[in-house]
Every structure is written in structure tokens, then in C-alpha cells.
């Protein structure tokens, strides 16, 4: 399928990548309802691993089944479906070629208590190749004392993935002894997290919607001195997107914990208005009954299409 | 031997595996008294390593001899015999082709005190290949602070084993600083342990029979909100099996510490009624005199056959 | 894009392949005008290498430009574009994601005279990965005295490509001291060539349209004894397709040397009626003016759609 | 399944092999109708590659389909099914665990003319591992001028296969410039071919039924001096079996070209009476209608059982 | 067992070898009836491979059995037993530790006709390590046009073997287009063959007893000019031993074709008197009934002891 001018423009921001990596980035941008718009809505389902199975799937029992999520992503017209190894292995062959897959290469669980947060590497780039994935994903926790382990692993993963023509999606979630709990979503910290991911070579960066707080005193001075606007979500999203190479990296925003549809759509409007590239929405989709989830995902995509 | 429809159905749940791995999974499911039923009874003998020799074999001295366990598994019609390297090396050639073997790749002992539980890797996948094993086994301790070491080792092991056509059996035993002692067998924690093993790519998951307790406050809310039944063992087993990809992974239950035959058989009925795939029963078999052990194992199999 | 039932059926014929390879096979089958029909029209442009530049591109000078062929394949709605390394490197980044690419890994030229025909390996599987290809291609010359070199190289290539999730397209062109010139397109020889490619593990097999001659005396006896019909092209195509695992491998037919549009379309009808899976048409497309080429390719696709 | 005394005796002849290799040898000997007798009937289907598709499958068209042969081997109760890569890949996943598979690692075709016969290596030991094979197969042509290539490849293959626990079946078919056409089945030459395979480390040796001729003058002197009896097929088979380490290697005999059932059964009786270990019967099984093939294979097995 | 002064002296001739290689050389020199004398009698049994099974073992049928030769070498008190892979694999475990083993790494057969003689590499140094061998053996044919293949293989083998602490025994048998048939045992040629083996790094050199002929004109001039005595076998043996680093390499002599005991003993005396290091005697031992063979071997050893 011929690429839109917008998608070609986005690809032009990654001039050091080989055609394989660009092609897979194009595949994600060119798939589903938002194909060609330069916007993305991704279904991520790693909560079974991260939060536990019943907490994740109890609200909507069909979601215990791995096939459920493949089908949901396909039917909703998502750009991609992201999950840990087990979930992808259970369906990748059956749904081969129907939806771009992102293999999450590391995961945490909520049973273990680690001194500093650091996900375990639970799959390899080669697993992603074998399973026909379009990209790999990796989570870093900026502000964790385990920073070097994570960044060094990430660097190797990005380099290896590029060799196989796979772009890397980085979940950049500030957490750890370096910041306060509230600081995890402070706008300066989220912007900083986006910058780190971009500097590491991420192709797509996933962050949480930023809050108005500013965590770091040194940053605060700058925000004040230059009157950087962070009042509205749109302003803060713009602030974060700017921090990712002046908007020349794809930055998408997570949906966060379960909430009602209206609140989600309101948030998506803010992301869109601030120039965000999309939404990655897990619990708010698969914890709803399928019909409601499909409607919600389509409404989200509708918001992005409205201005795309 | 032609495969039963049930075994073919089970194999269909692993669509990303090569024929070699499926063939070995089939070999275990198609061996012994329960061949073709989709149920498994496995004899594991790692207690000499884990608990010490006399504590393990003193109650039934012939069990000090490695050959004893091969012969017991063969004569009882078990689906497989699982043990550490030393025990398997002592008999694998002599009993070649008579019973599927599972090489346990890591083991703990009860002499060392580690800050966070983490078994030592005591054999390699290549050892399993060389010894003609049908699968390899690996123990993880979800809730241990050593999580990343274990999950990362496990991931490499599963990937390597699949390359050789060997399925992996994961012993998933919550333990460590992240949970209470009682929480180790809490139903939410056991279910979570099964989910983690499944997401890691385990082909067969071994957990302990879950108790009625619920450990994690966030999980408790879900169990209560959705009135998830966990009163009887059968209900709890169903809850755990559901958490392993909606029943699309083989989940088997350990026999636990020595008890009388009636109690064991009662427990097995609960496992069967809850949709569990089988029992892995060590101390309760090899610590009995051989005749009693054979009778007990056959009675256990009889319960599974009754509904298979 | 959801796959059609026909495409899913075709994928089911390759049960030993990983999801990556199936996904790329699906990408080719699901791309362009014939997406979902199970039929393929591929644009191959290796004639610059094989026959020389002016002989190949003189008739239509814009075709000297590598970009020309990418654009032609995209605009015509071909399932894929196949070419040697140089041509693909010249445009793979620019056209990333717009059309599935097949990297031809070996090529001959018409300057060298080799005792027995054997193409040179001119690119690697890793080149295909780096360039974002959907498949790799390799030419064998059954009946050449250099058979072992070619089959042994091919075997390594297929194995390596599968590891990267790339299917292999085999050009199987009988040639060499083992057969007569006329025998190169004899129906028994073309059928044999298809069988050899299938047994080697080819995913897609390209042969020449078979002629009515029968080359091998032993084969002739069988055709006569069982009255195997080979009078019409459709019958002969059916005979060849049957020889490729009873129609369970994708067999496509080359267009051969330049001829008029009517003759081409007539031949395509025969291929279609005999159950052929498609056409790979080079000289007859790029040696025509672009408008005529687009019309011809669309007419060819129209024939396949008419019965697909 | 417990092994018979006879199978244990046969395994004892391979004391330098690891339990993995012994286990797979046991799997073949312990499978199907002849399980436990120490005799084997194997279905080989490499004729599509070696002789061409229509010459091979024309007489019984369902045999074009790869599944056909898996099912025939299963239903007939054969010890194993042997085929080239393509045929095995097409069904290994579907029939996983139902019949031991032997991957033929090299193949010839009848299109190419080579100065000295030498099959092409068309699959690797790793392919055999991946496809869950129980053994690998390799053809040597003693008396070919390409001897060193074949023996050196074979040696590496046997060594690698043993590392993965796979026994090797060697097709030892004298052919080439060193002997006359008639000499290919001369009793001294067949015996010599068996000896070479045994010295190379073959676990199972496949030869053609020997004829009464003696090819080599030096050998003739010995046969005459010691009055070695070679009048009947049974005597000649005994002579060949003796040459394979005094009967301590498994030597099986090919069925050769198509003939009537009575002739086949007569030949099988001779093989049995001479102490042959079994029959590998391709064309005479799959070129018959399925019902006749099943009856024939069962009759063949019946002859072996009668004295096993 | 403490080494004799003579053995220590012999070891001192190999100052560039590591203790592992020296230790294994000492094991051979210190084993059996001739232990400590610096003389060796070795039983080699590669004739089944080289000449065919019946021609080799027909005269003494128990010799078809691999165990026979191990036992013969042990009972006769030989310093070592040398054989191809298959024969050693059949008994190495059973007779582990009872007799030093030499694995012959290459072999010819008498079926193939090669343009220039060159044995096939039929086993690896790693096989020798795995089988517990004390040395490896390799045959070169000086005067063959395939010289470079053989010498280059030999060089790699010696280097690899030394790394594992294994000395190499080189069978140096002139043969091929470079010399006449008679020249194969000409004294100048045998001496030259010994020199080549020594220069290649052989630890033990096996040649045929030299005849009085002189093949090379240039050599003839020297023998005549300096009146080098080659009339008696003892003189010729001395001439050959001198050519192997002035007697500082172990040179042993083959027994050649079957002959009567008196002739053999006479020849052995000549070898002894000329300073030869021993005899490697195959056909003349295992083609006799066991009792006669034992007597002969003991008589041969007796001759060496008489002056050792």
C-alpha cells in the first residue's frame, strides 16, 4: 500500500536506519484504522504479568484467553498489539500477518520486591524475529538506581533489533529512589524520560500523560523563567513531544488505570491537541466487555482522525 | 502410537513450537497408564538434593539407589520421571527408551542460606539432549528478590531447549521477601505464579495446591468484587488453571509433604474436579515401601482416568 | 488486514514454519490487487544482470532507473517485486513499506561460459533482512552437473532465511548436461523441477510454462501407461502443480520472452485454468512503455481474479 | 514402554553411544507392529526426489500428497517413515509423536549427470532435531570416485547427530567407476558396503538384497577357499549380516523396484531366514493402492513376527 | 609404573610436546609384554575397511566380531590396538583401560578407484578423545598427486591431537603416480617416506620393510657414491631409521601380507638388528586361529626382548 506523505515525513526522521527498520515502522503506521495518518493506537496486554492474572482479567473473563487480545486488536483496527512472550507465542502463528506485533522484551511482576525497580529480560530480539514481530518493546525506569543495567541492556537490544530490521518501542516510566512518587508523572520528569529514550535510539517512545507538577528544582527554574505553559494536558503533551527531538520522534501516551470512557476520550483529545502521536491503551480496553472496548477504541481513533 | 483427539487438542495450544518440541510433549502425554487422556502423573525425585539424602530416602532405604526411581516410574506407568543430573546420569543409559525423563536444570539445597531464594543452575539443556530427556525442568521463585536472575536464566533455557525440540516444565513456587510465608500458597499468588510461568513460555507448569487465603490486597478486591469462588480445592484449582491462558497451558500440582493415602487421593480428586492436568508426586511415592507406592500411584491414576 | 480463508488455507500447508515466515508469506499473498485471492503476480527484474543492460532496458529507457521498477510494481498492484542486490539497495529505503521485496540471492550473466550452469551467490540472507525484504529468491538448474553446489547452497539459505522469518522463492529452471535443450521445458522435466524445489523446502516455486514434450524415457512410460493428459497448457500446469506436493506448494509460472499482449493473456488463462498460483512477469512488463505495462499487468490480474 | 530383552541386547551393541542416541534407537525398535521383536519395517519415500514425481506417484495419485505417507506408515504399523526435508516438513507438526521419522540428509535426482555418483546434502542434522526426527539418514555410494566427499560428510553428520542423540541410518549402495553394473549387487560388494557403513559408525545399515555374483577377484578366492555359501538369498543375507560386525549392527534390506506381492514376500522370507533385521520398502508400498499396500506391509511384518 | 631409562630417553626426543602427549607416548611404551623396552608390537585391524570383510575375516571367522581384536591385543600383551572408528566404538567402553587404543582417522577401501590415492577422513581427533584413545593414526601416500590434501589434513590433525595430549602415528606408504609399483618399497623411497612423516611432526612412524631396490636416480647416485649398505634387511632398516632424525623418532614396520610364521620371525629379527622400534602386525595375527596368533605375537615379542 502506497505510503501517505505524512508517513513518509515521519520515516524521514530516522535517516540512520536501514530499509528493514523503516519498512517495519511503516507497517505499523500503515496498518488499521489510522493507517497513513501518522497516528497510532496500540493495544498492550502485559498486565497479566505485571499485575497478576485475576486483577487483570477478572473484570472481563474472556480476556484470560490469549486469542482474545489478537482478535480485539484486529477487530478494533489497532496499529499493533504488544504483549510478553507467552501471550504472543500462543497466537502468533494463528494470526500471522493480521496485525503488527510488538514483543515486550522485559517485564516486572508485583510479587517480588526489588531494592530498585528493574524489569527482568523475559524474551530476546530473536524471539521477536521468530514470531514475526514488527517491533520489540522494552521498559526503562528512569530514576531507578538500576539505571545502568537497564540502559545498557536497552542499548544492546536496540542495536540487535536494528540489525534485524525491527524498530524498538521504549516504555519510559520514571520510578525509583531518584524521585518522589508524585514526581513519576511530573511534566519535567516525563519530558526528561522521553528525552532519555530518544537519546538511546528508541523509534517509538511511550510515556504516561504528564501532570502539572514539576519535580526537579533546576527544571522548575527554567519552566518559570521562560514561562513554559503546562497548565492544560495539551500544553504538557506539547512540552513532552518537544523534548523528544522537537517532535521528530514518535511519542505515544499510555491510558493508565481503568476509568470511564468520557474521561479517556477527554484525555485523548488533550494528547491529540498537544501533538501526541497516539495512545497505547490496555486496561481500559480489555477490562471492558468486548463491545464496549471496540466502541471505545473506535472513538479514540475517531478523535485522532478528526485532526489527522 | 496414534494420538488421541484430546492430546492433539492440547498440542494445538502451542502453535509457535517446532515439531520436535510438540513431539516430545506428545511423548509425555502418550506414555504410561494415562497415555492419551491429557492427564499426567510424574515422579519427581529431587529431594535428595533439596532436603538431604537421609531425610529423603531414610524412610525407604532402597530409594537411595538411582535405579530404584527409574524402575518405580516405569512400573507405576508414570508419564515421566524428573530428577537432577546425577540421578539421571546414573540410569539414563540403562533405562534408555523406557520412560520419558525430565532433567531438572536447577536445584537448591537446605544447607545454604541465601538472602533471597534462587536455585543454582546445576545442569544444561545440552545435558538433557545427551541424556535423551523428553523435557527439561526449571524452578522459579516468584516473589524472590532474585527474580531477574531466575527469569533471565529461564528465558535462555526455554529458548535453547525449544531449539533442541525439548519442552520446558517450570516449577513455579512463590517464595521470598515479596510475600508472607502463608502467601506462598495463597490462591491469588499461586494463580499469579502460573501466569508468570505461562508468559515466560513454559509448556508445563507445576504449582502447589492453592489454599483459600488471598495475599495481595489489590487481588483481594477483584476476587470479592467479582465473587470469584475459592472455597473448595476444585474451585481454587479452576481459578489457577484459568490464570494459565484460560486453561490452554498444562498445569499440574505437586503432592507436597508426606501424608496418608486417603488424604492424597482426596486432594487428587479436587485437582481433577477443578480441571487440573495432573499430579507430580515425589515424597508420597518414593518414601513408601515399593508395593504401597505402586498402589498409591495407580490409585491416583485411576482417579484421573475416571473422568479423563 | 484480516486474512481470507484461502490465504489461511495456503498458510496451513507450511506447518513447520515459524510465525515470522508465515507472516511474510501472508504479506505477499495479502498485498496488491490480488490480495487475499491466493494468486500472485510478481514483477522480477534481474535481466540487467542476466542478459545485459541494453538488451534489457534499451526497449524502454526509463527502466534503466532502479526506482522505475519499484514504482511500476506499486502502481500495478503486484504482490511483490524481485531483483538482485544492486537494484534493491538503490530503492529499498525510499520505497520502504510500499511493496514486498524479494532479494534474488544468486545470479548468472551471459558473458561467462561455465562448463555446467551454476549461478553465483551475489547476496546474503542478511542482506534481505537489512533491506526489509519479505522473501529471498534463489535459482537452481536441475540437470546441471553443478547440482550439488547449488542444492547445498540452497539448503543453507532456506534454513538461514527461515530463522529470520523469510520464505524462499526458488526459480527452478532445468538446464545443463543432463537434458536436451528441448527437454528444459518438457512437462516431465518441469514437474520434476517443481518436485525438487518442494523437497528442498521452497515456499514458492517458479517454473517455466511446460511444453508437451516428455524428456525422460522412464517418465514417458508412466505418462502413457496412466494416460496422464498433457495436451493443453492447463493440463500441463495441473500436472506440474500436482507434482508439487499435490498442489500444496505455491507454484508460479514465468512469462518468458517478450511477446504480444494477447499471447501473454492466453497463456495466463491456461495457467489459471490448470490451477497455477500466478505469474512472474518481467520482460513483458518493463520492456513495454509504462502505460502499456500497467494495462497488461492489470489485465493479467483480472484473469486471476475472474476465477480466484 | 518397557523394552524387550531382544531390544536391550541390540542396544548393548552400541556401548559408545549416549543415552539420547540409545533412546532414539529404542524408540524405532519399540514402535509399531514389530515393536520389541528387534525387527524393523521402514517406509522410505525419497523417490519423488530421486526418480521424479510422476514416475513415483503416478501409479497411485494420492501419494503425491505428503500426508499420505505419514498416514500409511502409521496405519501399517511401520517402525519409521523416512523422507527428504520437504516431505517431512509438510507433515511433521501435524503427525508429531505418531511415528518415528528419519530425515534423509542427502539426495540425488535423475536429471543431473555427475561424473561420479554423489548425492547432494539437502538437509542438516539440525533440521532433523527441529522436526523431531528419531534418526537421520545418509546415502553413500561405495565404489564412487567421490568416495572421500561422501565419507567425510557422513563422518561429520554421524558425529553431530550423536551429539543430539540421533542415530544414523546409512543407505550403502555401491555404485560408480570402481565396479561393474552387475557388481552393484554382488554379494561380496554388498557385504563390503555393509562393513564400510559399520566402520563409519552407522547405527542402522541399509543395503540391497545381494545376488550370487562375486565381483572382486581377491574376494572370490576367499569365498571359494573357505566354501562360504552364497547360493540362497538367506545364505547371502547371512554373509552380509556377518560382515557388519558379526551381526552386531542392524542391517536392513531394501525392497527394490516394483514387483508382485508374492515375489516380495518370498524375498522377505529369505531376509528373515538369513538373520536380516528388516525391510525398508518404498515403491512396493506407496505405488500400490492403499488397501493393497497396507495388506502387503502387514504380510511382510507377519513374516518377521513368525520367527522374531 | 616407573619409566625405564630407555623410555625416558625416547621421550627426551620430543621436547616440544606437552606433558599430556608425552604421557600418552609413555603409556604405549610402558604397556604389555614389551613395557619399558622401548620396543612396540601393535595390533592393527583396518583391513575390514581397506580390503573388505570376508577377505579379511573369512580365514578366521571369530574375527568378524569387534571384541575379538581387543581381547587378542590384551591377551597377547601388545603395546596398543589400532582400528577405525566403528571397531573401536564397538568395544572401547567395554575394554576401557585394558589396552592403549589408536584411532585410525582415515581409511581407504578397495571398491573405489581414485585418480590419485587419498584415504577418506573417517574419524576426528575428538572421536579419539571421546573413546579414550592413547594416540591417533593417519595414513599418507607419499608420491600421490593428492599429496597436498593429505599433508595438510595431517598437519591439522597432529596439531589438534597435540592440543589434547595425543601423539600421532603416521602410516607412511608411498603410492601414486610419482613412483613405480616396485618403487613403493624401494629403500630410498621408504626412507624418504619416513623422513616426510618425521618432518610433519609424527610421533610414531609406520613404514613397510624396505627392499633392496633404489627408485630415484638421484638417490641411487648417493647410495653408490657413499657405498651405503642396503644388502640385508637389517642394513636397510638401519638406513630407514637413520632417515628419521638419526633414530630419534620411533619407526615401526608393518608385517605385510599373510605368510608363514618362520618368515615373519625372520623378518622381525632383521628389523630388530637394524634398530627398528617394533612391528605392527595385522593380517598375520588375526587371520590365524587365536592360539596360533597368540603364539606368534609372543614369539615376535620374544625376539625384541632378546636384545632390548
PDB file of C-alpha atoms in Angstrom, chain D residues 15 21 23 66 82-83 116 124 160 184 216 246 251 260 264 270 276 304:
ATOM      1  CA  UNK D  15      28.252 -49.080  24.071  1.00  0.00           C
ATOM      2  CA  UNK D  21      21.053 -41.952  20.877  1.00  0.00           C
ATOM      3  CA  UNK D  23      16.806 -43.909  23.467  1.00  0.00           C
ATOM      4  CA  UNK D  66       2.873 -35.635   1.705  1.00  0.00           C
ATOM      5  CA  UNK D  82      11.977 -41.864   6.049  1.00  0.00           C
ATOM      6  CA  UNK D  83      11.850 -38.967   3.592  1.00  0.00           C
ATOM      7  CA  UNK D 116      30.979 -39.941 -10.217  1.00  0.00           C
ATOM      8  CA  UNK D 124      21.094 -30.794   8.117  1.00  0.00           C
ATOM      9  CA  UNK D 160      26.938 -34.191  15.011  1.00  0.00           C
ATOM     10  CA  UNK D 184      26.459 -53.280  -7.520  1.00  0.00           C
ATOM     11  CA  UNK D 216      36.229 -58.730  -6.719  1.00  0.00           C
ATOM     12  CA  UNK D 246      29.340 -60.343  13.148  1.00  0.00           C
ATOM     13  CA  UNK D 251      21.285 -54.400   8.740  1.00  0.00           C
ATOM     14  CA  UNK D 260       4.275 -58.547  -7.295  1.00  0.00           C
ATOM     15  CA  UNK D 264       8.269 -59.548  -2.259  1.00  0.00           C
ATOM     16  CA  UNK D 270      14.960 -65.058   2.662  1.00  0.00           C
ATOM     17  CA  UNK D 276      18.355 -59.789   8.380  1.00  0.00           C
ATOM     18  CA  UNK D 304       9.173 -61.190  10.588  1.00  0.00           C
TER      19      UNK D 304
END
